[in-house]
PDB file of C-alpha atoms in Angstrom:
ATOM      1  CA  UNK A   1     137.946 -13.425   5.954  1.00  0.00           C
ATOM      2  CA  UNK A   2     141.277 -14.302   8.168  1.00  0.00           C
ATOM      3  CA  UNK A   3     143.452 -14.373   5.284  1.00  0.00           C
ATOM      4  CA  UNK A   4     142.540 -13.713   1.910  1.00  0.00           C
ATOM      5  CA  UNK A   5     141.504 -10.953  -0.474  1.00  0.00           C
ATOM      6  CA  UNK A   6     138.295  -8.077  -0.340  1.00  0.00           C
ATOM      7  CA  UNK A   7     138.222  -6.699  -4.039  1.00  0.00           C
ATOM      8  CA  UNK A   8     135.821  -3.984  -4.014  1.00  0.00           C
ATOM      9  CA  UNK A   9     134.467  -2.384  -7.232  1.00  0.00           C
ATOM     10  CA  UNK A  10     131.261  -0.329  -7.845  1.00  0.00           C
ATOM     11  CA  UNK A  11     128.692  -2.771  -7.452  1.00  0.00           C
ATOM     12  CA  UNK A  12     130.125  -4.274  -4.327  1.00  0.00           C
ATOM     13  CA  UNK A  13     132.839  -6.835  -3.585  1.00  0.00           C
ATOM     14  CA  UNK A  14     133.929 -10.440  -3.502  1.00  0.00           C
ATOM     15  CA  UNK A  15     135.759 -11.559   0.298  1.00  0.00           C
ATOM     16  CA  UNK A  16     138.062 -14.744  -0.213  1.00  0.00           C
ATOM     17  CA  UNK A  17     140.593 -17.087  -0.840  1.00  0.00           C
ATOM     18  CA  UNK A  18     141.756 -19.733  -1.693  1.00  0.00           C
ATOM     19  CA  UNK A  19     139.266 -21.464   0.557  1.00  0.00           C
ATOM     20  CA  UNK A  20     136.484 -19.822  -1.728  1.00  0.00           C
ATOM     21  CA  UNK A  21     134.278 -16.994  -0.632  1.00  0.00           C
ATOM     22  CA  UNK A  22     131.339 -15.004  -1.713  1.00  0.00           C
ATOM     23  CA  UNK A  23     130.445 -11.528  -4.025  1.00  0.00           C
ATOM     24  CA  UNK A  24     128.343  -9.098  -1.771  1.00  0.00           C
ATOM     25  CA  UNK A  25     126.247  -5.962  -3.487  1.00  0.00           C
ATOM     26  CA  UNK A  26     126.574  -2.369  -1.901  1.00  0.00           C
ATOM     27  CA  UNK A  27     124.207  -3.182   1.030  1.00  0.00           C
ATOM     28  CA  UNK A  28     126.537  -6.514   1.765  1.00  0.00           C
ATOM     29  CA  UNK A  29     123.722  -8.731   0.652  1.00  0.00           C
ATOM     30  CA  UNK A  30     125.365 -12.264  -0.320  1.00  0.00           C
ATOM     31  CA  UNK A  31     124.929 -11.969  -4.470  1.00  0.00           C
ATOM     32  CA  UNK A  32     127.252 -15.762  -5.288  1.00  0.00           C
ATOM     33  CA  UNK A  33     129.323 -18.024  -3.791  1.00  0.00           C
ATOM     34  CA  UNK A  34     132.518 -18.928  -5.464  1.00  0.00           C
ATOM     35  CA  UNK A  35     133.902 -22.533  -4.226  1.00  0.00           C
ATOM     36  CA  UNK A  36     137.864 -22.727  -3.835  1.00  0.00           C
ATOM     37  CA  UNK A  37     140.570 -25.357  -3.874  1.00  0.00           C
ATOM     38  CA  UNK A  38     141.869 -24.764  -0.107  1.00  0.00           C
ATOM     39  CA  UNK A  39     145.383 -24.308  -1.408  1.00  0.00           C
ATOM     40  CA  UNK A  40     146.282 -27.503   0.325  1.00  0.00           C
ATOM     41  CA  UNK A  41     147.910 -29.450  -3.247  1.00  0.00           C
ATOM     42  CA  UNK A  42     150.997 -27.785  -3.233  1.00  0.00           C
ATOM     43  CA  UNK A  43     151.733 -28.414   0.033  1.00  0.00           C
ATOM     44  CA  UNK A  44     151.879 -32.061   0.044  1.00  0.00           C
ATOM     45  CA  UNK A  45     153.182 -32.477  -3.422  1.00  0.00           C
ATOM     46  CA  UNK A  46     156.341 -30.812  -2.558  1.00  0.00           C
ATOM     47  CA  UNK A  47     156.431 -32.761   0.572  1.00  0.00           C
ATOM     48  CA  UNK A  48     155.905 -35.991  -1.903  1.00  0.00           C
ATOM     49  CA  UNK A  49     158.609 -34.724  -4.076  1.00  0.00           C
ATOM     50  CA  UNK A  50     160.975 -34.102  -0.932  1.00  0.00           C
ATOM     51  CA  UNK A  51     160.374 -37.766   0.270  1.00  0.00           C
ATOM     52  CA  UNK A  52     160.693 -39.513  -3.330  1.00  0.00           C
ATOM     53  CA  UNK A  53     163.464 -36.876  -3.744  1.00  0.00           C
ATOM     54  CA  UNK A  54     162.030 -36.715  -7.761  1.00  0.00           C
ATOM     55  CA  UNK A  55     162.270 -33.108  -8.820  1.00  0.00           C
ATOM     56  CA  UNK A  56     159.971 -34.264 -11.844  1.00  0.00           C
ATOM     57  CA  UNK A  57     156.957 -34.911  -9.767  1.00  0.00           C
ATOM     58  CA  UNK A  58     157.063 -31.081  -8.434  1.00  0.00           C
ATOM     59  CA  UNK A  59     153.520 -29.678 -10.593  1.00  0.00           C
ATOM     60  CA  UNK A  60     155.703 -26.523 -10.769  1.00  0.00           C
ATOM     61  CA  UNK A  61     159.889 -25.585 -10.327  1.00  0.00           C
ATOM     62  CA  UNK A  62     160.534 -25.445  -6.671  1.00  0.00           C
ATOM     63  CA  UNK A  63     162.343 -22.088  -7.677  1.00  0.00           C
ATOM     64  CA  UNK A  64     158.362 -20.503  -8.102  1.00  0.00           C
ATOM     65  CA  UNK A  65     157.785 -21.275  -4.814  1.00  0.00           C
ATOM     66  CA  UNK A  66     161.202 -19.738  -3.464  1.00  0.00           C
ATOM     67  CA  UNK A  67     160.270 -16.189  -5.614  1.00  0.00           C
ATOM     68  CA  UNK A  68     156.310 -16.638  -4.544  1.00  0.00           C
ATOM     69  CA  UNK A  69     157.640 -17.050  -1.080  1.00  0.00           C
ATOM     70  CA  UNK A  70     160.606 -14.422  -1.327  1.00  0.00           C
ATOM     71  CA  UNK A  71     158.440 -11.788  -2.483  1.00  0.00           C
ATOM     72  CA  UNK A  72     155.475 -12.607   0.919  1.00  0.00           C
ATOM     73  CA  UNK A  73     158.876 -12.203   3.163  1.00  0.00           C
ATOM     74  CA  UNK A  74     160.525  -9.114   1.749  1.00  0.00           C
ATOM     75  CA  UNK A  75     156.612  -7.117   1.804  1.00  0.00           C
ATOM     76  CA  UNK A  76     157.002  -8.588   5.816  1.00  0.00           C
ATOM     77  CA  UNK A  77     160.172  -7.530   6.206  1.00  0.00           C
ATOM     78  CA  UNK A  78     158.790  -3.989   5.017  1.00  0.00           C
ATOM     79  CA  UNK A  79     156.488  -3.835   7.267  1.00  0.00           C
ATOM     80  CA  UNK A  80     158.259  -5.042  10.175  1.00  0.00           C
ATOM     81  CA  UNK A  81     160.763  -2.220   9.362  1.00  0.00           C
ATOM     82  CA  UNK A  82     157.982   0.379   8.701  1.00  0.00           C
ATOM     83  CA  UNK A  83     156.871   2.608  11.343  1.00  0.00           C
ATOM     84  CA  UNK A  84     153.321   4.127  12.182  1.00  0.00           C
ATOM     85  CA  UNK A  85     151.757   6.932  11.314  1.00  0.00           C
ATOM     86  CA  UNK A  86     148.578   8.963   9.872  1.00  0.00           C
ATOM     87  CA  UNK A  87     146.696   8.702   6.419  1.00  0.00           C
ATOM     88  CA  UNK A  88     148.742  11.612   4.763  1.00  0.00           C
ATOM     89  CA  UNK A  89     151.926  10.041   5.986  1.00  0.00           C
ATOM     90  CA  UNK A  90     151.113   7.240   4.523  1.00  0.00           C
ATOM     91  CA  UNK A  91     150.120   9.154   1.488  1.00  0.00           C
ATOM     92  CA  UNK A  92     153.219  10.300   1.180  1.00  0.00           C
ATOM     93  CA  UNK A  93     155.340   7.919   1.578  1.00  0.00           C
ATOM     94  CA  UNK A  94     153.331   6.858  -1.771  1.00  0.00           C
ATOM     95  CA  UNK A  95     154.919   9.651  -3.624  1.00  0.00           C
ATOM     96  CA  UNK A  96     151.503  11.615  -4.147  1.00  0.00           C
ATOM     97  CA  UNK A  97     150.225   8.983  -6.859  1.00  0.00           C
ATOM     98  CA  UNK A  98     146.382  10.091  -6.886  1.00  0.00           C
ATOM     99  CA  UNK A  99     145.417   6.243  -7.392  1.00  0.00           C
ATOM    100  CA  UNK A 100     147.079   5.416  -4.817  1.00  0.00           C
ATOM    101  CA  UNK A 101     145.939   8.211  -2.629  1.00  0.00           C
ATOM    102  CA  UNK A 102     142.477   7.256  -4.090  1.00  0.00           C
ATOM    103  CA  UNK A 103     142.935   3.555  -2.966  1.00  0.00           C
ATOM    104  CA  UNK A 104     144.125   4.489   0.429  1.00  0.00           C
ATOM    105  CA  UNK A 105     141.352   6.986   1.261  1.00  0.00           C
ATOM    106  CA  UNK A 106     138.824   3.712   0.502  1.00  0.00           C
ATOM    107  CA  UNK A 107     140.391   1.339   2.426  1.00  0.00           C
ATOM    108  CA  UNK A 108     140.462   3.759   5.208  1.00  0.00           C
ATOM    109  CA  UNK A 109     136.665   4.018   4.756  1.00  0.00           C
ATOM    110  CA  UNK A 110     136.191   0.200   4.617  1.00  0.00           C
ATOM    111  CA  UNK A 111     138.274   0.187   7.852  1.00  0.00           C
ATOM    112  CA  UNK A 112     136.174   2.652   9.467  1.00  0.00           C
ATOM    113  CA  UNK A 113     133.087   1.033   9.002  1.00  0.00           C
ATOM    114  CA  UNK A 114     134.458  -1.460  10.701  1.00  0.00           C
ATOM    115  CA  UNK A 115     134.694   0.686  13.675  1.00  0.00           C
ATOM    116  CA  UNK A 116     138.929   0.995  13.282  1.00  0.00           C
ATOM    117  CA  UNK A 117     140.225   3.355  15.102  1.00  0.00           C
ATOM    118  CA  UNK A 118     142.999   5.329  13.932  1.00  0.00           C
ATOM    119  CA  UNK A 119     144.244   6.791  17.229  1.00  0.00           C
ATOM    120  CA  UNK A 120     144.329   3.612  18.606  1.00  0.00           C
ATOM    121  CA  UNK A 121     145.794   1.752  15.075  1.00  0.00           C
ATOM    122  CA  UNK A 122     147.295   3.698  13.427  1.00  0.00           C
ATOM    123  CA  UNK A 123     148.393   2.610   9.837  1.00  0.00           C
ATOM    124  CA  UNK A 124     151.750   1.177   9.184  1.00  0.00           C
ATOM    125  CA  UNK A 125     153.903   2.606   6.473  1.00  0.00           C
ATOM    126  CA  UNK A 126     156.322   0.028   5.178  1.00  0.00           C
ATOM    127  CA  UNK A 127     159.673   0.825   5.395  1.00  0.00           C
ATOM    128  CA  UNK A 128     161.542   1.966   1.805  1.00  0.00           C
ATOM    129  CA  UNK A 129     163.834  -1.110   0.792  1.00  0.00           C
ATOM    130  CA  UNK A 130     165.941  -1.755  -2.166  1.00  0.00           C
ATOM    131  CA  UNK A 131     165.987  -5.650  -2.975  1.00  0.00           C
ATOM    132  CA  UNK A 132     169.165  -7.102  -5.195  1.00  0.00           C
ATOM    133  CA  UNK A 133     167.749 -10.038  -6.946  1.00  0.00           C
ATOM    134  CA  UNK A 134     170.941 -11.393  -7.798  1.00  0.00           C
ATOM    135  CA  UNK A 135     172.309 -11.640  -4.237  1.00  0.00           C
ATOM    136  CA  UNK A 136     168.926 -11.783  -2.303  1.00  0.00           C
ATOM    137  CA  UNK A 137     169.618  -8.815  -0.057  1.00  0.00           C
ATOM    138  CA  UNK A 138     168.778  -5.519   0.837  1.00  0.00           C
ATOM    139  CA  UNK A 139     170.788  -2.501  -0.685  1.00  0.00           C
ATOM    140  CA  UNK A 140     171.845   0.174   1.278  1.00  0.00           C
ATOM    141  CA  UNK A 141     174.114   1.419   4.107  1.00  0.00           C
ATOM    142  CA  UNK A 142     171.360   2.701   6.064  1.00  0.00           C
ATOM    143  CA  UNK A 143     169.840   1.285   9.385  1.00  0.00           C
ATOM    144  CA  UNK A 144     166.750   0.383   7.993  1.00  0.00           C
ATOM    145  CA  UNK A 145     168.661  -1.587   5.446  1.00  0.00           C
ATOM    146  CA  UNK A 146     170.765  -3.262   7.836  1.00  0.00           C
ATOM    147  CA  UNK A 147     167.957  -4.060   9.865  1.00  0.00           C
ATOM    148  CA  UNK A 148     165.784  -5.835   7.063  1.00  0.00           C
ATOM    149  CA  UNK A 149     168.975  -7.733   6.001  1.00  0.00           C
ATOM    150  CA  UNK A 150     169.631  -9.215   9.320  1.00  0.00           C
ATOM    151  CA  UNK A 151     165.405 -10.585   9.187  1.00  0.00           C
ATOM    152  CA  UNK A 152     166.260 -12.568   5.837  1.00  0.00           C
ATOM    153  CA  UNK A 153     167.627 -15.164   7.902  1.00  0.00           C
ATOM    154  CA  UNK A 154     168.039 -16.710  11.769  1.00  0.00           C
ATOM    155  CA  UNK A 155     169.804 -19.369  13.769  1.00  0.00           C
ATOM    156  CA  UNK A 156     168.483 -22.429  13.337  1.00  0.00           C
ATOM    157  CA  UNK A 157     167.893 -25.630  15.559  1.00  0.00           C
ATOM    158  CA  UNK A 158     169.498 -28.936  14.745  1.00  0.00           C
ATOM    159  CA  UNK A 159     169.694 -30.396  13.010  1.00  0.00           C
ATOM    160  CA  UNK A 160     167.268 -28.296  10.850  1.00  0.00           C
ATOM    161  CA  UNK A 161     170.080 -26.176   9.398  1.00  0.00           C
ATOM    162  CA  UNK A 162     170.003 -24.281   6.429  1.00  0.00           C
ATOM    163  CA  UNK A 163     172.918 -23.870   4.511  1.00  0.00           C
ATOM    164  CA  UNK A 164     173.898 -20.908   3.265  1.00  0.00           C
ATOM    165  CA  UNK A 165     175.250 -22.508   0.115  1.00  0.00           C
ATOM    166  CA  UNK A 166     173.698 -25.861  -1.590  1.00  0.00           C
TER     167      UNK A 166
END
């Protein structure tokens, strides 16, 4: 899976997307296959509503989007920000939540059975980040802060400009 989701549970896991993808047992034995929808409607139908310029033909606000996009960016920008380091670092960072610790300590051992190697990749630990809803920016008088504020936006080509007001 390139992009997508492993869920893992006791009596295996299911590797997919929105492309589809398949449940596995334990021993990684193909159990079903679960056909997807590609993801590929929303795409066009906001570029439909863009060219017919008809906000009522949008299957969904165009402000869902903006939050289902704004939240992908601001777990980037995290991670951008973040720096490396070991397991218990990363631990934690996590505040010492045992199911989180417990959820860490499996990925780790999916990642090492497929032959990752810490030394050489280590994990990366997000950087902290307080988010302001209201004026979509990063809190804080920090570095870090002034760092992941200056990755919310960039200079743009023309005449592909975004405003900064609409």
């Amino acid at each position: 899976t390139r992009v997508g989701v492993i869920i893992s549970c006791e009596g295996g896991y299911f590797a997919g997307g929105r492309g589809g993808g398949w449940v596995y047992d334990n021993d990684g034995k193909k159990v079903k296959q679960f056909p997807g929808d590609g993801g590929g409607g929303h795409h066009q139908n906001f570029a439909e509503a863009v060219r017919n310029r008809k906000t009522s033909h949008l299957h969904a606000p165009a402000i869902n989007g903006h939050l289902s996009a704004g939240l992908m960016h601001i777990a980037n920008i995290s991670y951008l920000a973040g720096a490396q380091g070991c397991t218990n670092k990363l631990q934690q960072s996590m505040g010492g939540d045992p199911n989180v610790a417990e959820a860490i300590d499996r990925y780790g051992e999916q990642l090492a059975k497929w032959n990752i190697d810490f030394k050489k990749e280590p994990w990366t630990i997000g950087a902290s980040l307080n988010f302001d809803a209201e004026t979509e920016t990063f809190n804080g008088s920090d570095p870090m802060t002034f760092a992941a504020n200056a990755m919310l936006s960039r200079a743009y080509r023309k005449p592909w400009i975004v405003p900064d007001q609409v």
